[in-house]
Tab-separated table of C-alpha atoms in Angstrom:
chain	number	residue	atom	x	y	z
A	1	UNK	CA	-12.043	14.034	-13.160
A	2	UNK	CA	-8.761	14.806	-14.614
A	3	UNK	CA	-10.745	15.401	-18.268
A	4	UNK	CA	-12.661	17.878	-16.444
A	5	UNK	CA	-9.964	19.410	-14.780
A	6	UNK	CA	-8.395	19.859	-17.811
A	7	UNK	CA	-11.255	21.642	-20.001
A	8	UNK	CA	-12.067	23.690	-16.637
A	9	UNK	CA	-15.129	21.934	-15.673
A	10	UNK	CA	-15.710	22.861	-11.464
A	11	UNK	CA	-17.138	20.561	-9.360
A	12	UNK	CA	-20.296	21.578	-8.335
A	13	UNK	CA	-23.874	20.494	-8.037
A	14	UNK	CA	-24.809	20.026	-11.833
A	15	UNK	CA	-21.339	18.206	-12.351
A	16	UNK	CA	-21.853	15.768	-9.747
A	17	UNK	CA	-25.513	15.619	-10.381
A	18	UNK	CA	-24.081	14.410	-14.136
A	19	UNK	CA	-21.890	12.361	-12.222
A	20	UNK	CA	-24.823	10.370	-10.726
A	21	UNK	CA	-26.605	10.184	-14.075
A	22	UNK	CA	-23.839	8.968	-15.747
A	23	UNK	CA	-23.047	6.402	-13.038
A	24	UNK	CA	-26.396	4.331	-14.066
A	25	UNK	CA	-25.107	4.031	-18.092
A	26	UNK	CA	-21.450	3.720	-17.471
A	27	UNK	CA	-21.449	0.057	-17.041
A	28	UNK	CA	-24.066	-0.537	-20.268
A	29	UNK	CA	-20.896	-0.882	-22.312
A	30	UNK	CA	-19.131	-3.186	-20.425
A	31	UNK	CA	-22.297	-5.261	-19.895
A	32	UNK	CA	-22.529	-6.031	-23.425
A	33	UNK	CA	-19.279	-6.793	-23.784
A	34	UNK	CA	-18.565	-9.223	-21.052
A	35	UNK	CA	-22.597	-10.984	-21.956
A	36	UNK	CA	-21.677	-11.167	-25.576
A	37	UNK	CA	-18.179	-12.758	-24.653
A	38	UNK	CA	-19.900	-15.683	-21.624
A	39	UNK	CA	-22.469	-16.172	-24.767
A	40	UNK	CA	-19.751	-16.773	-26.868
A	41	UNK	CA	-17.775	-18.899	-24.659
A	42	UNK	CA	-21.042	-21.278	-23.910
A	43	UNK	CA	-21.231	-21.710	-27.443
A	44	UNK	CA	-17.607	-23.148	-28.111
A	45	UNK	CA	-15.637	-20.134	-29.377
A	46	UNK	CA	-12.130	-20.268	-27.734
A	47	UNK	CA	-11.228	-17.139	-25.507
A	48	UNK	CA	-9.266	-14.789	-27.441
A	49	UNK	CA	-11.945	-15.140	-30.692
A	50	UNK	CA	-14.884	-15.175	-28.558
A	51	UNK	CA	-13.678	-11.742	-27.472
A	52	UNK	CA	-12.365	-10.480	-31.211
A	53	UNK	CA	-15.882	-11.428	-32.192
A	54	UNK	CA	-17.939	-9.018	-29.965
A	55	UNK	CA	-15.863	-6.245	-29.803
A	56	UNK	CA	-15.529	-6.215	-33.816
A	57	UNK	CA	-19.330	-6.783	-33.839
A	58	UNK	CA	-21.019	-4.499	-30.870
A	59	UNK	CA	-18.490	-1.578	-31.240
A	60	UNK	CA	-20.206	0.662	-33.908
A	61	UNK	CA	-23.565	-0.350	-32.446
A	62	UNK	CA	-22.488	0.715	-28.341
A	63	UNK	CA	-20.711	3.593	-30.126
A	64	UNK	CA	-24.216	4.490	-31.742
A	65	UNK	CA	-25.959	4.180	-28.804
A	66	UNK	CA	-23.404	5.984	-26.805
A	67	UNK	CA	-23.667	9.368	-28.938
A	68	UNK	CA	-27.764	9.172	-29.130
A	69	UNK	CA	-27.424	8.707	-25.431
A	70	UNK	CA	-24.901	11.914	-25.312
A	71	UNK	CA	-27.190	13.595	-27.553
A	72	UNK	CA	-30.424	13.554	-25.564
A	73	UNK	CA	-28.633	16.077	-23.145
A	74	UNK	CA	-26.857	18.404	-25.749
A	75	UNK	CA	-30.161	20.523	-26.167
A	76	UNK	CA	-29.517	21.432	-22.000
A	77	UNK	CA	-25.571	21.566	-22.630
A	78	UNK	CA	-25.919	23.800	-25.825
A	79	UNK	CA	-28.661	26.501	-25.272
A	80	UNK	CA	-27.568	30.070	-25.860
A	81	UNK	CA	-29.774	31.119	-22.984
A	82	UNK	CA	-29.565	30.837	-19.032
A	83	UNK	CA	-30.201	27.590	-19.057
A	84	UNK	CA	-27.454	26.451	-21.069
A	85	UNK	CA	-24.599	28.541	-19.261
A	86	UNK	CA	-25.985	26.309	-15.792
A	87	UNK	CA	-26.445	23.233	-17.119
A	88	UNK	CA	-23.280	23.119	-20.128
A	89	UNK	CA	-21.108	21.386	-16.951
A	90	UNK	CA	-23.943	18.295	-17.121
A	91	UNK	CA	-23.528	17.786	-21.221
A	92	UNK	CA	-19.895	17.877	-20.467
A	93	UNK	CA	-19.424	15.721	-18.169
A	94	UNK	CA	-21.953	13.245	-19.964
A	95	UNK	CA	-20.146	13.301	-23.186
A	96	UNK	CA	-16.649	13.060	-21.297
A	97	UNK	CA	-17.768	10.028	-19.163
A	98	UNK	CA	-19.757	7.864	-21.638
A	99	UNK	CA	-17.232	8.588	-24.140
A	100	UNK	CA	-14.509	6.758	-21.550
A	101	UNK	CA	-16.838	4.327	-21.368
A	102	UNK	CA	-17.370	3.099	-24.772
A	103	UNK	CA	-13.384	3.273	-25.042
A	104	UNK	CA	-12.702	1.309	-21.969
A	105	UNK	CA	-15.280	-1.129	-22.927
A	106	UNK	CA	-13.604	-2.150	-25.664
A	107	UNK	CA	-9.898	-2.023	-24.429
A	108	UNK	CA	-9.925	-2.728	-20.686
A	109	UNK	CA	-13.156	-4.563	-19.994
A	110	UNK	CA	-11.624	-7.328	-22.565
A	111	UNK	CA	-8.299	-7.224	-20.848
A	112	UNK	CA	-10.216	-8.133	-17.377
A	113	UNK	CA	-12.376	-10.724	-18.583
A	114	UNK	CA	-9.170	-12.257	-19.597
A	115	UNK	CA	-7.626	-11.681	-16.414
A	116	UNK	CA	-10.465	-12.340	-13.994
A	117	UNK	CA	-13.712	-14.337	-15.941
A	118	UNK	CA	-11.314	-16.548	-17.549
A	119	UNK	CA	-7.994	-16.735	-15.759
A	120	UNK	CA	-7.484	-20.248	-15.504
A	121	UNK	CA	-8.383	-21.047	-19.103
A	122	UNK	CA	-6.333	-21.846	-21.811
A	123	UNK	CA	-6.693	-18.873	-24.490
A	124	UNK	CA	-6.720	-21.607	-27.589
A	125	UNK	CA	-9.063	-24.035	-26.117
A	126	UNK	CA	-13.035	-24.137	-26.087
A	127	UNK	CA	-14.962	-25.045	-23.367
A	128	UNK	CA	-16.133	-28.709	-23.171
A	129	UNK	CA	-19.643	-27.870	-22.933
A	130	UNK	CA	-21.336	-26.190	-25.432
A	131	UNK	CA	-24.319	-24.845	-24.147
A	132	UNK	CA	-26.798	-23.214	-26.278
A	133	UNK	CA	-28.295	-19.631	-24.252
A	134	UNK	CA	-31.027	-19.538	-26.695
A	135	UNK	CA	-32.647	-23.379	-25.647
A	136	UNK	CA	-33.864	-22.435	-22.199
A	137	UNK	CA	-37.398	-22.404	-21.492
A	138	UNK	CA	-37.436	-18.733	-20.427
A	139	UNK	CA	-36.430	-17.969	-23.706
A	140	UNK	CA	-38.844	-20.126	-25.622
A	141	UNK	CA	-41.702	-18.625	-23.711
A	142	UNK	CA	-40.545	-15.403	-24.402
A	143	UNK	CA	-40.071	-16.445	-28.099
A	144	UNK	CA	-43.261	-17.455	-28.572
A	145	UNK	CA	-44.844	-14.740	-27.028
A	146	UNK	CA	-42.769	-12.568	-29.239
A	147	UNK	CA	-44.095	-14.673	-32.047
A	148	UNK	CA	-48.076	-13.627	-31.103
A	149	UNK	CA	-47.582	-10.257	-30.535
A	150	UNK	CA	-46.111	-9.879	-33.961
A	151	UNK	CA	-48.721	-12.087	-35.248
A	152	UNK	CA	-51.545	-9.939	-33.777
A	153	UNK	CA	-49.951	-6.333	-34.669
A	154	UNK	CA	-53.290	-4.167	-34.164
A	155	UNK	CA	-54.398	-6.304	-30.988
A	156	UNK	CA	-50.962	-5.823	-29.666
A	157	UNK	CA	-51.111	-1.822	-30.710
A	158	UNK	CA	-54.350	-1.961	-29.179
A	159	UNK	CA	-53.516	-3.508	-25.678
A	160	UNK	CA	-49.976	-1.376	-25.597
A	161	UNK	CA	-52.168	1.959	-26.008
A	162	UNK	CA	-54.529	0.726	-23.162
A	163	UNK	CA	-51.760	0.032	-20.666
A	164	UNK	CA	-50.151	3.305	-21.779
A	165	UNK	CA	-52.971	5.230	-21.398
């Protein structure tokens, strides 16, 4: 709110309406983070480089999918006509709160985990168990099923064209 105070962005029914939007893929970022840092932490990395890891290896691609994500609304936010002098307010405030959430994704969301996920643990030491995610039987199922589909590429395009038809 202060950001759109600050480039003169009121608050009125497309703003908040952007508001609401935005609200559903603020917490994407975070999400990845915190998953990729449990995931990490199941498989024996200690605290502090289970976190290093994922934020040096998911910030480009949350950044990337941040801006395509920004990008789907700049054709509303941008037009010279009508349209685009209503509807600027929801590109702005799009780009203004998915922005400050890639950045806080990878500066406060890793300060939290430490604080809240892991408070009690040492930041040096591993967990004793080191569980592997990928072992479960959901995941081998949906492996394999994976595995066919690829297998069977024009009976898979086939059946995905009747359901989506």
């Amino acid at each position: 709110l202060l950001i759109m105070y600050i480039w003169g962005i009121e608050l009125q029914r497309i703003s908040l309406g952007a508001l609401i939007i935005a609200l559903s893929m603020l917490v994407d970022n975070a999400i990845v983070i915190v998953e990729g840092v449990l995931i990490a932490r199941q498989q024996g990395s200690p605290l502090l480089g289970a976190i290093n890891y994922v934020i040096r290896r998911s910030a480009l691609p949350l950044l990337g999918a941040t801006v395509i994500a920004i990008l789907a609304f700049a054709p509303i936010g941008l037009s010279q006509d009508s349209t685009g002098e209503y509807c600027k307010s929801l590109f702005q405030v799009l780009l203004i709160s998915l922005m400050l959430s890639w950045f806080s994704a990878l500066t406060i969301t890793p300060v939290l985990i430490k604080w809240w996920l892991f408070k009690n643990a040492p930041s040096a030491e591993a967990p004793k168990e080191k569980a592997d995610p990928y072992r479960g039987r959901f995941y081998r199922g949906y492996q394999q099923t994976l595995r066919i589909l690829l297998q069977q590429k024009t009976l898979t395009l086939v059946l995905m064209g009747a359901l989506l038809a």
